[in-house]
Short mmCIF file of C-alpha atoms in Angstrom, two decimals:
data_model
loop_
_atom_site.label_atom_id
_atom_site.label_comp_id
_atom_site.label_asym_id
_atom_site.label_seq_id
_atom_site.Cartn_x
_atom_site.Cartn_y
_atom_site.Cartn_z
CA MET A 1 132.39 111.45 200.82
CA SER A 2 130.33 113.74 198.59
CA ARG A 3 132.35 116.90 198.07
CA LYS A 4 129.88 118.79 195.92
CA ALA A 5 126.55 117.69 197.26
CA SER A 6 124.92 120.83 195.91
CA ALA A 7 125.62 120.00 192.24
CA ASP A 8 122.84 118.04 190.64
CA GLY A 9 123.53 115.04 188.46
CA PRO A 10 126.71 112.98 188.34
CA ALA A 11 130.17 114.53 187.90
CA ILE A 12 130.59 112.70 184.60
CA GLU A 13 127.73 111.32 182.57
CA ILE A 14 128.31 109.57 179.25
CA ARG A 15 125.53 108.29 176.97
CA ASP A 16 125.99 105.97 174.00
CA LEU A 17 129.53 107.19 173.24
CA HIS A 18 131.13 106.10 169.96
CA LYS A 19 134.67 106.88 168.84
CA ARG A 20 136.10 105.85 165.52
CA PHE A 21 139.70 106.24 164.33
CA GLY A 22 139.45 105.81 160.57
CA ASP A 23 138.00 102.37 160.01
CA VAL A 24 138.51 101.21 163.58
CA GLU A 25 135.71 101.73 166.07
CA VAL A 26 137.44 102.02 169.46
CA LEU A 27 134.35 102.84 171.54
CA LYS A 28 131.16 101.04 170.59
CA GLY A 29 128.39 102.74 172.52
CA ILE A 30 129.56 103.39 176.07
CA ASP A 31 127.23 104.37 178.92
CA PHE A 32 129.22 105.50 181.92
CA HIS A 33 129.01 107.80 184.88
CA VAL A 34 131.02 108.99 187.84
CA ASP A 35 129.21 110.47 190.84
CA HIS A 36 130.46 113.41 192.86
CA GLY A 37 133.10 112.24 195.34
CA GLU A 38 133.28 108.83 193.70
CA VAL A 39 136.53 107.11 192.70
CA VAL A 40 136.06 104.96 189.61
CA CYS A 41 138.88 102.80 188.29
CA VAL A 42 138.66 101.70 184.66
CA ILE A 43 140.58 98.49 183.92
CA GLY A 44 140.94 96.37 180.83
CA PRO A 45 143.46 95.03 178.31
CA SER A 46 145.43 97.46 176.14
CA GLY A 47 143.40 98.46 173.12
CA SER A 48 140.14 98.08 175.03
CA GLY A 49 139.43 101.81 174.60
CA LYS A 50 139.74 102.80 178.26
CA SER A 51 142.24 105.61 177.67
CA THR A 52 140.21 106.88 174.71
CA LEU A 53 137.13 106.96 176.96
CA LEU A 54 138.98 109.02 179.53
CA ARG A 55 140.38 111.39 176.91
CA CYS A 56 136.86 111.96 175.55
CA VAL A 57 135.79 113.36 178.94
CA ASN A 58 137.82 116.56 178.47
CA LEU A 59 137.61 116.36 174.69
CA LEU A 60 141.27 115.60 174.04
CA GLU A 61 139.60 113.10 171.71
CA GLN A 62 136.57 114.29 169.78
CA PRO A 63 133.78 111.68 170.07
CA THR A 64 132.25 110.43 166.85
CA ALA A 65 128.78 110.19 168.40
CA GLY A 66 127.17 110.33 171.82
CA ARG A 67 126.68 112.76 174.68
CA ILE A 68 129.07 113.68 177.49
CA VAL A 69 128.08 115.94 180.40
CA VAL A 70 130.78 116.97 182.88
CA ALA A 71 129.90 118.96 186.00
CA GLY A 72 126.64 120.12 184.42
CA GLU A 73 128.25 121.21 181.11
CA GLU A 74 127.59 119.25 177.96
CA VAL A 75 131.12 119.00 176.45
CA THR A 76 129.77 117.39 173.26
CA ASP A 77 127.70 120.54 172.56
CA PRO A 78 129.50 122.26 169.66
CA GLU A 79 128.83 125.64 171.29
CA VAL A 80 130.53 124.75 174.59
CA ASP A 81 133.51 126.78 175.78
CA ILE A 82 135.77 123.78 176.14
CA ASP A 83 138.62 125.77 177.68
CA ALA A 84 136.28 126.86 180.48
CA VAL A 85 135.20 123.26 181.12
CA ARG A 86 138.78 121.96 181.05
CA ARG A 87 139.75 124.41 183.81
CA ARG A 88 137.42 122.46 186.08
CA ILE A 89 138.85 119.02 185.09
CA GLY A 90 142.35 118.08 186.24
CA MET A 91 144.23 115.60 184.08
CA VAL A 92 147.29 113.48 184.77
CA PHE A 93 149.06 111.76 181.88
CA GLN A 94 151.00 108.52 181.60
CA GLN A 95 154.06 110.42 180.33
CA PHE A 96 153.69 113.24 182.96
CA ASN A 97 153.92 115.90 180.24
CA LEU A 98 155.56 118.48 182.51
CA PHE A 99 156.79 121.57 180.66
CA PRO A 100 160.54 120.97 180.43
CA HIS A 101 161.42 124.65 179.77
CA LEU A 102 159.83 125.77 183.04
CA THR A 103 160.81 125.15 186.67
CA VAL A 104 158.60 122.98 188.87
CA LEU A 105 157.06 126.11 190.42
CA GLU A 106 156.46 127.68 186.98
CA ASN A 107 154.84 124.46 185.80
CA LEU A 108 152.32 124.96 188.58
CA THR A 109 151.82 128.69 188.16
CA ILE A 110 151.72 129.25 184.38
CA ALA A 111 148.11 128.14 183.84
CA GLN A 112 146.97 129.76 187.08
CA ARG A 113 148.35 133.06 185.87
CA ARG A 114 147.58 132.83 182.14
CA VAL A 115 144.20 131.10 182.39
CA LEU A 116 142.81 131.96 185.81
CA ARG A 117 144.52 135.39 185.80
CA ARG A 118 145.80 134.95 189.32
CA GLY A 119 148.53 137.31 190.51
CA ARG A 120 152.07 136.02 191.04
CA ARG A 121 151.80 135.99 194.82
CA GLU A 122 148.53 134.05 194.87
CA ALA A 123 149.67 131.59 192.20
CA ASP A 124 152.95 130.96 194.03
CA ALA A 125 151.11 130.36 197.29
CA VAL A 126 148.69 127.88 195.71
CA ALA A 127 151.58 126.16 193.95
CA ARG A 128 153.62 125.78 197.12
CA GLU A 129 150.63 124.49 199.00
CA ASN A 130 150.10 121.75 196.39
CA LEU A 131 153.81 120.95 196.21
CA THR A 132 153.77 120.49 199.98
CA ARG A 133 150.83 118.16 199.57
CA VAL A 134 152.81 115.89 197.20
CA GLY A 135 155.96 116.23 199.33
CA LEU A 136 158.08 118.16 196.82
CA VAL A 137 158.01 121.78 197.96
CA ASP A 138 161.79 121.66 198.38
CA ARG A 139 162.17 121.03 194.63
CA ALA A 140 160.18 124.09 193.53
CA ALA A 141 163.15 125.74 191.82
CA VAL A 142 164.49 122.81 189.79
CA TYR A 143 163.61 121.78 186.24
CA PRO A 144 161.56 118.61 185.59
CA ALA A 145 164.54 116.83 183.99
CA GLN A 146 166.26 116.88 187.39
CA LEU A 147 163.45 114.84 188.99
CA SER A 148 162.79 111.12 189.01
CA GLY A 149 159.76 109.79 187.15
CA GLY A 150 157.80 109.38 190.34
CA GLN A 151 158.61 112.94 191.41
CA GLN A 152 157.65 114.24 187.98
CA GLN A 153 154.28 112.55 188.20
CA ARG A 154 153.65 113.97 191.65
CA VAL A 155 154.48 117.42 190.30
CA ALA A 156 152.02 116.76 187.44
CA ILE A 157 149.33 115.93 189.98
CA ALA A 158 150.14 119.08 191.94
CA ARG A 159 149.99 121.08 188.67
CA ALA A 160 146.48 119.80 187.95
CA LEU A 161 145.38 120.46 191.57
CA SER A 162 146.65 124.04 191.43
CA MET A 163 143.77 124.88 189.09
CA GLY A 164 141.30 123.84 191.81
CA PRO A 165 139.58 121.15 189.70
CA GLU A 166 136.22 119.63 190.59
CA LEU A 167 137.27 116.25 189.31
CA MET A 168 140.49 114.54 188.26
CA LEU A 169 141.25 112.24 185.34
CA PHE A 170 144.23 109.88 185.60
CA ASP A 171 145.43 108.17 182.40
CA GLU A 172 147.59 105.24 183.50
CA PRO A 173 149.51 107.48 185.90
CA THR A 174 152.00 104.81 187.04
CA SER A 175 152.51 102.85 183.81
CA ALA A 176 155.66 104.74 182.78
CA LEU A 177 157.28 104.44 186.22
CA ASP A 178 159.91 102.09 187.55
CA PRO A 179 158.19 99.70 190.00
CA GLU A 180 159.89 101.16 193.06
CA LEU A 181 158.58 104.66 192.24
CA VAL A 182 154.92 103.65 191.85
CA GLY A 183 154.13 103.65 195.57
CA ASP A 184 154.71 107.39 196.17
CA VAL A 185 152.40 108.33 193.31
CA LEU A 186 149.68 105.94 194.46
CA ALA A 187 149.99 107.30 198.00
CA VAL A 188 149.28 110.83 196.75
CA MET A 189 146.29 109.58 194.77
CA ARG A 190 144.98 107.65 197.73
CA GLU A 191 145.19 110.78 199.87
CA LEU A 192 143.24 112.72 197.25
CA ALA A 193 140.56 110.03 197.21
CA ASP A 194 140.33 110.15 201.00
CA GLU A 195 139.80 113.91 200.81
CA GLY A 196 136.73 113.26 198.67
CA MET A 197 138.06 114.21 195.23
CA THR A 198 136.01 112.86 192.32
CA MET A 199 138.41 110.64 190.35
CA MET A 200 138.34 108.63 187.15
CA VAL A 201 141.43 106.46 187.00
CA VAL A 202 142.52 104.31 184.08
CA THR A 203 145.01 101.91 185.64
CA HIS A 204 146.68 98.53 185.73
CA GLU A 205 147.26 98.77 189.49
CA MET A 206 144.78 96.17 190.72
CA SER A 207 145.66 96.60 194.39
CA PHE A 208 145.03 100.33 194.12
CA ALA A 209 141.67 99.63 192.43
CA ARG A 210 140.77 97.13 195.13
CA GLU A 211 141.64 99.39 198.06
CA VAL A 212 140.71 102.86 196.81
CA ALA A 213 138.02 102.56 194.15
CA ASP A 214 134.33 102.90 194.99
CA ARG A 215 133.57 101.18 191.70
CA VAL A 216 135.61 99.25 189.15
CA VAL A 217 134.68 99.25 185.45
CA PHE A 218 136.06 96.51 183.21
CA MET A 219 136.28 97.37 179.50
CA ASP A 220 137.16 95.14 176.59
CA GLY A 221 136.80 95.61 172.84
CA GLY A 222 135.28 99.08 173.11
CA VAL A 223 132.42 98.19 175.46
CA VAL A 224 131.89 98.11 179.24
CA VAL A 225 131.82 94.40 180.03
CA GLU A 226 131.24 94.51 183.75
CA GLN A 227 131.20 97.01 186.62
CA GLY A 228 130.52 97.13 190.32
CA PRO A 229 132.23 97.37 193.70
CA PRO A 230 135.87 96.30 193.56
CA GLU A 231 135.36 93.17 195.67
CA ALA A 232 132.65 92.03 193.27
CA VAL A 233 134.44 92.75 189.96
CA LEU A 234 137.93 91.82 191.10
CA GLU A 235 137.15 88.86 193.42
CA HIS A 236 134.00 87.40 191.90
CA PRO A 237 133.81 88.50 188.26
CA GLU A 238 130.69 87.32 186.45
CA GLN A 239 131.95 87.56 182.91
CA ALA A 240 134.43 85.11 181.36
CA ARG A 241 136.34 87.95 179.67
CA THR A 242 136.84 89.67 183.04
CA ARG A 243 138.07 86.43 184.61
CA ALA A 244 140.52 85.84 181.76
CA PHE A 245 141.88 89.40 182.01
CA LEU A 246 142.29 89.26 185.78
CA ALA A 247 144.01 85.89 185.55
CA ARG A 248 146.56 87.34 183.16
CA VAL A 249 147.11 90.55 185.16
CA LEU A 250 147.29 88.98 188.60
CA ASP A 251 149.51 86.10 187.54
CA PRO A 252 151.44 87.15 184.41
CA ALA A 253 153.54 83.97 184.52
CA ALA A 254 150.43 81.88 183.95
CA ALA A 255 149.29 84.07 181.07
CA GLY A 256 150.01 81.44 178.48
CA SER A 257 147.63 78.97 180.04
CA VAL A 258 144.57 81.20 179.85
CA GLU A 259 142.96 81.91 176.51
CA VAL A 260 140.58 84.81 176.00
CA MET B 1 189.48 81.10 157.42
CA ALA B 2 190.47 79.76 154.04
CA THR B 3 189.14 82.82 152.21
CA LEU B 4 190.88 85.15 154.62
CA ALA B 5 194.22 83.41 154.19
CA ARG B 6 193.95 83.55 150.40
CA THR B 7 193.11 87.29 150.42
CA GLN B 8 196.08 88.02 152.61
CA ARG B 9 198.41 86.12 150.36
CA ARG B 10 197.17 87.90 147.21
CA SER B 11 197.86 91.44 148.43
CA GLY B 12 200.74 90.43 150.63
CA LEU B 13 199.73 93.10 153.18
CA SER B 14 198.04 92.89 156.54
CA ARG B 15 194.97 95.05 157.19
CA ARG B 16 197.06 97.38 159.27
CA GLN B 17 199.65 97.83 156.56
CA LYS B 18 196.91 98.58 154.05
CA THR B 19 195.48 101.25 156.30
CA GLN B 20 198.91 102.84 156.65
CA LEU B 21 199.49 102.75 152.89
CA TRP B 22 196.13 104.38 152.23
CA ARG B 23 196.85 107.13 154.73
CA ALA B 24 200.30 107.80 153.25
CA THR B 25 198.71 108.10 149.78
CA GLN B 26 196.24 110.66 151.08
CA TYR B 27 199.00 112.78 152.60
CA ALA B 28 201.08 112.55 149.43
CA VAL B 29 198.22 113.74 147.21
CA PHE B 30 197.53 116.63 149.57
CA VAL B 31 201.17 117.76 149.70
CA ALA B 32 201.48 117.44 145.92
CA ALA B 33 198.42 119.61 145.38
CA VAL B 34 199.74 122.30 147.72
CA VAL B 35 203.23 122.32 146.17
CA LEU B 36 201.87 122.35 142.63
CA THR B 37 199.54 125.28 143.41
CA ALA B 38 202.37 127.18 145.03
CA LEU B 39 204.70 126.57 142.05
CA LEU B 40 202.20 127.39 139.35
CA ALA B 41 200.76 130.56 140.95
CA ASP B 42 202.30 133.86 139.93
CA TRP B 43 203.21 135.07 143.39
CA SER B 44 204.58 138.45 142.41
CA VAL B 45 201.36 139.41 140.63
CA LEU B 46 199.30 138.04 143.50
CA THR B 47 201.21 140.00 146.11
CA GLU B 48 201.06 143.13 143.99
CA ASN B 49 197.29 142.86 143.46
CA PHE B 50 195.93 141.43 146.67
CA THR B 51 198.18 142.15 149.62
CA ARG B 52 199.32 145.72 149.46
CA PRO B 53 199.44 146.97 153.06
CA GLU B 54 199.16 150.66 152.13
CA TYR B 55 195.80 150.02 150.41
CA ALA B 56 194.63 147.96 153.33
CA ARG B 57 195.65 150.69 155.76
CA GLN B 58 193.67 153.38 153.98
CA MET B 59 190.45 151.37 154.56
CA PHE B 60 190.50 152.17 158.26
CA PRO B 61 188.60 153.30 160.18
CA GLU B 62 185.70 153.35 157.68
CA LEU B 63 186.01 149.58 157.20
CA VAL B 64 184.74 149.14 160.74
CA THR B 65 182.82 152.34 161.51
CA VAL B 66 180.85 152.35 158.26
CA ALA B 67 181.13 149.12 156.29
CA LEU B 68 181.14 146.48 159.04
CA ARG B 69 178.60 148.47 161.04
CA ASN B 70 176.22 148.61 158.10
CA THR B 71 176.67 144.94 157.30
CA VAL B 72 175.75 144.05 160.88
CA VAL B 73 172.78 146.47 160.92
CA TYR B 74 171.46 145.14 157.58
CA THR B 75 171.85 141.53 158.71
CA LEU B 76 170.21 141.97 162.09
CA ALA B 77 167.33 144.02 160.66
CA GLY B 78 166.79 141.44 157.93
CA PHE B 79 167.01 138.60 160.46
CA ALA B 80 164.47 140.25 162.76
CA PHE B 81 162.03 140.87 159.92
CA GLY B 82 162.62 137.37 158.51
CA LEU B 83 162.05 135.77 161.91
CA VAL B 84 158.67 137.47 162.40
CA LEU B 85 157.60 136.73 158.83
CA GLY B 86 159.00 133.18 159.04
CA LEU B 87 157.10 132.49 162.27
CA ALA B 88 153.90 133.77 160.63
CA VAL B 89 154.47 131.60 157.56
CA ALA B 90 155.30 128.57 159.73
CA LEU B 91 152.06 128.99 161.69
CA MET B 92 150.12 129.37 158.44
CA ARG B 93 151.79 126.22 157.17
CA LEU B 94 150.51 124.36 160.27
CA SER B 95 147.05 125.95 160.14
CA THR B 96 143.93 123.83 159.90
CA ALA B 97 142.59 126.27 157.26
CA ALA B 98 143.66 124.97 153.87
CA PRO B 99 144.03 128.36 152.11
CA TYR B 100 146.58 129.45 154.73
CA ARG B 101 148.56 126.26 154.19
CA TRP B 102 148.53 126.77 150.44
CA ALA B 103 149.58 130.41 150.71
CA ALA B 104 152.44 129.41 153.00
CA MET B 105 153.55 126.64 150.64
CA VAL B 106 153.52 128.99 147.66
CA TYR B 107 155.51 131.59 149.57
CA ILE B 108 158.09 129.04 150.73
CA GLU B 109 158.52 127.45 147.29
CA ILE B 110 158.91 130.81 145.51
CA PHE B 111 161.24 132.56 147.90
CA ARG B 112 163.33 129.48 148.60
CA GLY B 113 163.71 128.86 144.89
CA LEU B 114 164.51 132.37 143.71
CA PRO B 115 168.14 133.49 143.89
CA ALA B 116 168.55 136.17 146.55
CA LEU B 117 169.94 138.46 143.86
CA VAL B 118 166.68 138.30 141.92
CA ILE B 119 164.70 139.21 145.07
CA PHE B 120 166.96 142.18 145.68
CA ILE B 121 166.46 143.40 142.13
CA LEU B 122 162.70 142.90 142.43
CA VAL B 123 162.60 144.88 145.67
CA GLY B 124 165.02 147.55 144.47
CA VAL B 125 163.68 148.05 140.95
CA GLY B 126 160.35 146.20 140.67
CA LEU B 127 158.54 147.51 143.74
CA PRO B 128 159.16 151.23 143.07
CA LEU B 129 157.87 150.74 139.52
CA ALA B 130 154.83 148.78 140.70
CA PHE B 131 153.96 151.19 143.50
CA PRO B 132 155.09 154.71 142.53
CA GLY B 133 155.67 156.89 145.56
CA LEU B 134 156.37 153.87 147.77
CA SER B 135 158.92 154.60 150.48
CA PHE B 136 160.23 152.19 153.04
CA PRO B 137 160.35 153.22 156.68
CA GLY B 138 164.03 153.66 157.51
CA GLY B 139 164.95 154.33 153.85
CA THR B 140 167.63 152.02 152.51
CA TYR B 141 167.83 150.20 155.83
CA GLY B 142 164.14 149.38 155.70
CA LYS B 143 164.40 148.28 152.07
CA VAL B 144 167.38 146.01 152.79
CA ALA B 145 165.69 144.53 155.89
CA PHE B 146 162.63 143.84 153.74
CA ALA B 147 164.58 142.11 150.94
CA LEU B 148 166.77 140.07 153.32
CA GLY B 149 163.71 139.23 155.41
CA LEU B 150 161.87 137.92 152.34
CA VAL B 151 164.81 135.69 151.47
CA SER B 152 165.36 134.30 154.95
CA ALA B 153 161.70 133.96 156.00
CA ALA B 154 161.15 131.09 153.55
CA TYR B 155 164.01 129.10 155.11
CA MET B 156 163.21 130.08 158.65
CA ALA B 157 159.53 129.15 158.20
CA GLU B 158 160.53 125.57 157.36
CA THR B 159 162.97 125.47 160.26
CA ILE B 160 160.43 126.84 162.73
CA ARG B 161 157.77 124.43 161.47
CA ALA B 162 160.14 121.50 162.00
CA GLY B 163 160.90 122.80 165.50
CA ILE B 164 157.22 123.10 166.39
CA GLU B 165 156.55 119.60 165.10
CA ALA B 166 159.49 118.29 167.19
CA VAL B 167 157.76 119.34 170.42
CA PRO B 168 155.96 116.22 171.74
CA LYS B 169 152.19 116.22 171.26
CA GLY B 170 151.71 115.65 175.00
CA GLN B 171 152.93 119.21 175.65
CA MET B 172 150.02 120.70 173.75
CA GLU B 173 147.62 118.22 175.38
CA ALA B 174 148.84 119.07 178.87
CA ALA B 175 148.51 122.78 178.19
CA ARG B 176 145.00 122.37 176.74
CA SER B 177 143.95 120.14 179.68
CA LEU B 178 144.84 123.04 182.00
CA GLY B 179 142.34 125.22 180.14
CA MET B 180 144.75 127.11 177.87
CA SER B 181 143.45 128.11 174.46
CA HIS B 182 145.30 126.78 171.40
CA GLY B 183 146.97 130.15 170.88
CA ARG B 184 147.97 130.50 174.52
CA ALA B 185 149.41 126.97 174.56
CA MET B 186 151.39 127.77 171.41
CA ARG B 187 152.79 131.03 172.84
CA SER B 188 153.55 129.83 176.37
CA ILE B 189 154.44 126.16 175.89
CA VAL B 190 155.12 124.98 172.34
CA ILE B 191 156.92 127.88 170.64
CA PRO B 192 159.40 128.50 173.49
CA GLN B 193 160.41 124.83 173.32
CA ALA B 194 160.51 124.88 169.52
CA PHE B 195 162.91 127.83 169.53
CA ARG B 196 165.19 126.09 171.96
CA ILE B 197 165.45 123.23 169.50
CA ILE B 198 166.07 125.40 166.45
CA ILE B 199 168.55 127.97 167.81
CA PRO B 200 171.49 126.24 166.03
CA PRO B 201 169.89 126.17 162.55
CA LEU B 202 168.63 129.73 163.06
CA THR B 203 172.17 130.84 163.87
CA ASN B 204 173.31 129.17 160.65
CA GLU B 205 170.67 131.22 158.85
CA LEU B 206 172.16 134.32 160.42
CA VAL B 207 175.55 133.44 158.93
CA LEU B 208 173.98 132.99 155.49
CA LEU B 209 172.15 136.32 155.79
CA PHE B 210 175.36 138.00 156.83
CA LYS B 211 176.84 137.04 153.48
CA ASP B 212 173.65 137.79 151.52
CA SER B 213 173.72 141.33 152.87
CA SER B 214 176.43 141.94 150.25
CA LEU B 215 173.64 142.01 147.66
CA VAL B 216 172.79 145.52 148.89
CA LEU B 217 175.14 146.41 146.07
CA PHE B 218 172.23 146.00 143.67
CA LEU B 219 169.89 148.38 145.48
CA GLY B 220 172.00 151.47 144.94
CA VAL B 221 173.21 152.92 148.25
CA SER B 222 174.76 156.21 149.33
CA LEU B 223 178.34 156.39 150.61
CA GLY B 224 177.30 156.21 154.26
CA GLU B 225 175.10 153.19 153.59
CA ARG B 226 177.80 151.01 152.01
CA GLU B 227 178.46 147.63 153.58
CA LEU B 228 181.60 145.51 153.42
CA THR B 229 181.46 144.20 149.86
CA LYS B 230 180.36 147.45 148.25
CA PHE B 231 182.92 149.34 150.30
CA GLY B 232 185.71 146.95 149.27
CA ARG B 233 184.71 147.02 145.63
CA ASP B 234 184.52 150.82 145.43
CA LEU B 235 187.99 151.16 146.91
CA ALA B 236 189.32 148.39 144.64
CA SER B 237 188.09 150.12 141.50
CA GLY B 238 189.33 153.47 142.84
CA THR B 239 192.84 152.13 143.38
CA ALA B 240 192.88 149.58 140.57
CA ASN B 241 194.08 147.08 143.18
CA SER B 242 192.13 144.17 144.70
CA THR B 243 193.58 144.39 148.20
CA PRO B 244 190.43 146.11 149.61
CA ILE B 245 188.29 143.18 148.37
CA ILE B 246 190.49 140.72 150.28
CA VAL B 247 190.41 142.83 153.43
CA ALA B 248 186.62 143.19 153.23
CA GLY B 249 186.30 139.43 152.69
CA LEU B 250 188.46 138.63 155.71
CA THR B 251 186.25 140.95 157.79
CA TYR B 252 183.30 138.64 157.07
CA LEU B 253 185.29 135.77 158.53
CA VAL B 254 185.88 137.75 161.73
CA ILE B 255 182.13 137.46 162.33
CA THR B 256 181.20 134.15 160.71
CA ILE B 257 183.90 131.96 162.25
CA PRO B 258 182.95 132.80 165.87
CA LEU B 259 179.28 132.40 164.96
CA GLY B 260 180.07 128.94 163.53
CA ALA B 261 181.85 128.01 166.73
CA LEU B 262 178.82 129.22 168.67
CA VAL B 263 176.52 127.02 166.57
CA ARG B 264 178.69 123.98 167.30
CA ARG B 265 178.57 124.73 171.02
CA LEU B 266 174.81 125.14 170.99
CA GLU B 267 174.41 121.87 169.12
CA ALA B 268 176.60 120.04 171.61
CA HIS B 269 174.61 121.63 174.42
CA ASN B 270 171.31 120.50 172.89
CA ARG B 271 172.61 116.96 172.43
CA LYS B 272 173.48 116.84 176.12
CA ALA B 273 170.10 118.23 177.20
CA ARG B 274 168.14 115.45 175.51
#
């Protein structure tokens, strides 16, 4: 599975991470890592801090305290060239965040050309290759508004892949989608995982976590409560908080009967 | 039900009848106002002073080749300068550096508050006194573009800032996550979207500038540099008849009415695109 066996240390390493929004401490000392080629799914109730944790990895949120090392670069070092580190980290957002004023192809080429300084021909070739991968090469010329949510998210994945990232961050990639559109997006992600991509996925898709993740991390109240292989965390959780969360997620109708 | 029945009995009219009565009253007041104005106005004097075809005819072709041309050139030059300055002020206003924000605020408050006329006098009279030997590139044209730009930049800065803030935060985040610098993300992703949003209000600003260009009057211009209002006024005082003023005024409408229609179309288009 290991795609970058040569790199030393984990792909993501986080030590004692704290994040505070005003008076609210969202992350209360997180230790966390993702190995090269590993797929880690982070689950937990809304407000548990899992998205904030993910957004700290590429510094979309500035940590209050703690140390984050990504692919050998310490992103919490004030001297770090964060733009250079972000080029190596692909990110997929809940709301897709495609650029609406650009065509699908241009969405995939603009950063290649402006950031990586690739020529038009090379950027176009890389873009088409990645669009083919997500099954949307025939929509290269249209604008994002003409695509369904599921198609937009697949384009967003292709956009991130076009930069040739060493690892990918997914922030609830299917939460904004109609249920019938979720499957195509998950299929693309599963394929990526099979190819050995290092992935950190914040998600509510328990079946995806069970089938694709190497490790599942359960967060609640700004701390990591429990982690381990999916069968352990999802089938035989040790902590009461994990059990309560899973009961609510797996059987929403019974939610009222389980108190946290 | 009881209340409703009582109300109906008191006025003796159904809701529909009331609506009709109200509408009839509105028409009557309107017609009365028009008739009264028409009766009270001294039409012979009006016709004599404002609609003499021979005075109108003598305005051509200079009305178009000189006056309208100059009005358009002044407006576009002022708009271009104002747009660049306005974008700079808007970006300063959004800067994380407090002194930039304050400078932008001061600029906006002063130049939005001062009458355009005062700004023209300051540029035309004040600047040459303050900086002897100062000459604008492009002569009068440069000076007018500068004055009009100062006036419009304050308004445009606020419009552009609103446009930038209307672009969802996720756009900047997506651009940054792809490794773009803040400036690159602004130029390639945020500002193009902001301008799409603010094209209608910017076109409105163009209409306002078009009219403000008449203040060139106060800068002192040569014959070849006259725009519509100055041109009309000069002819009016030369002939002791106000017809040229009316003709010059109508020429403004030839430009502003289509521009207004364009703004409405753009707004409708934007509403659909959302």
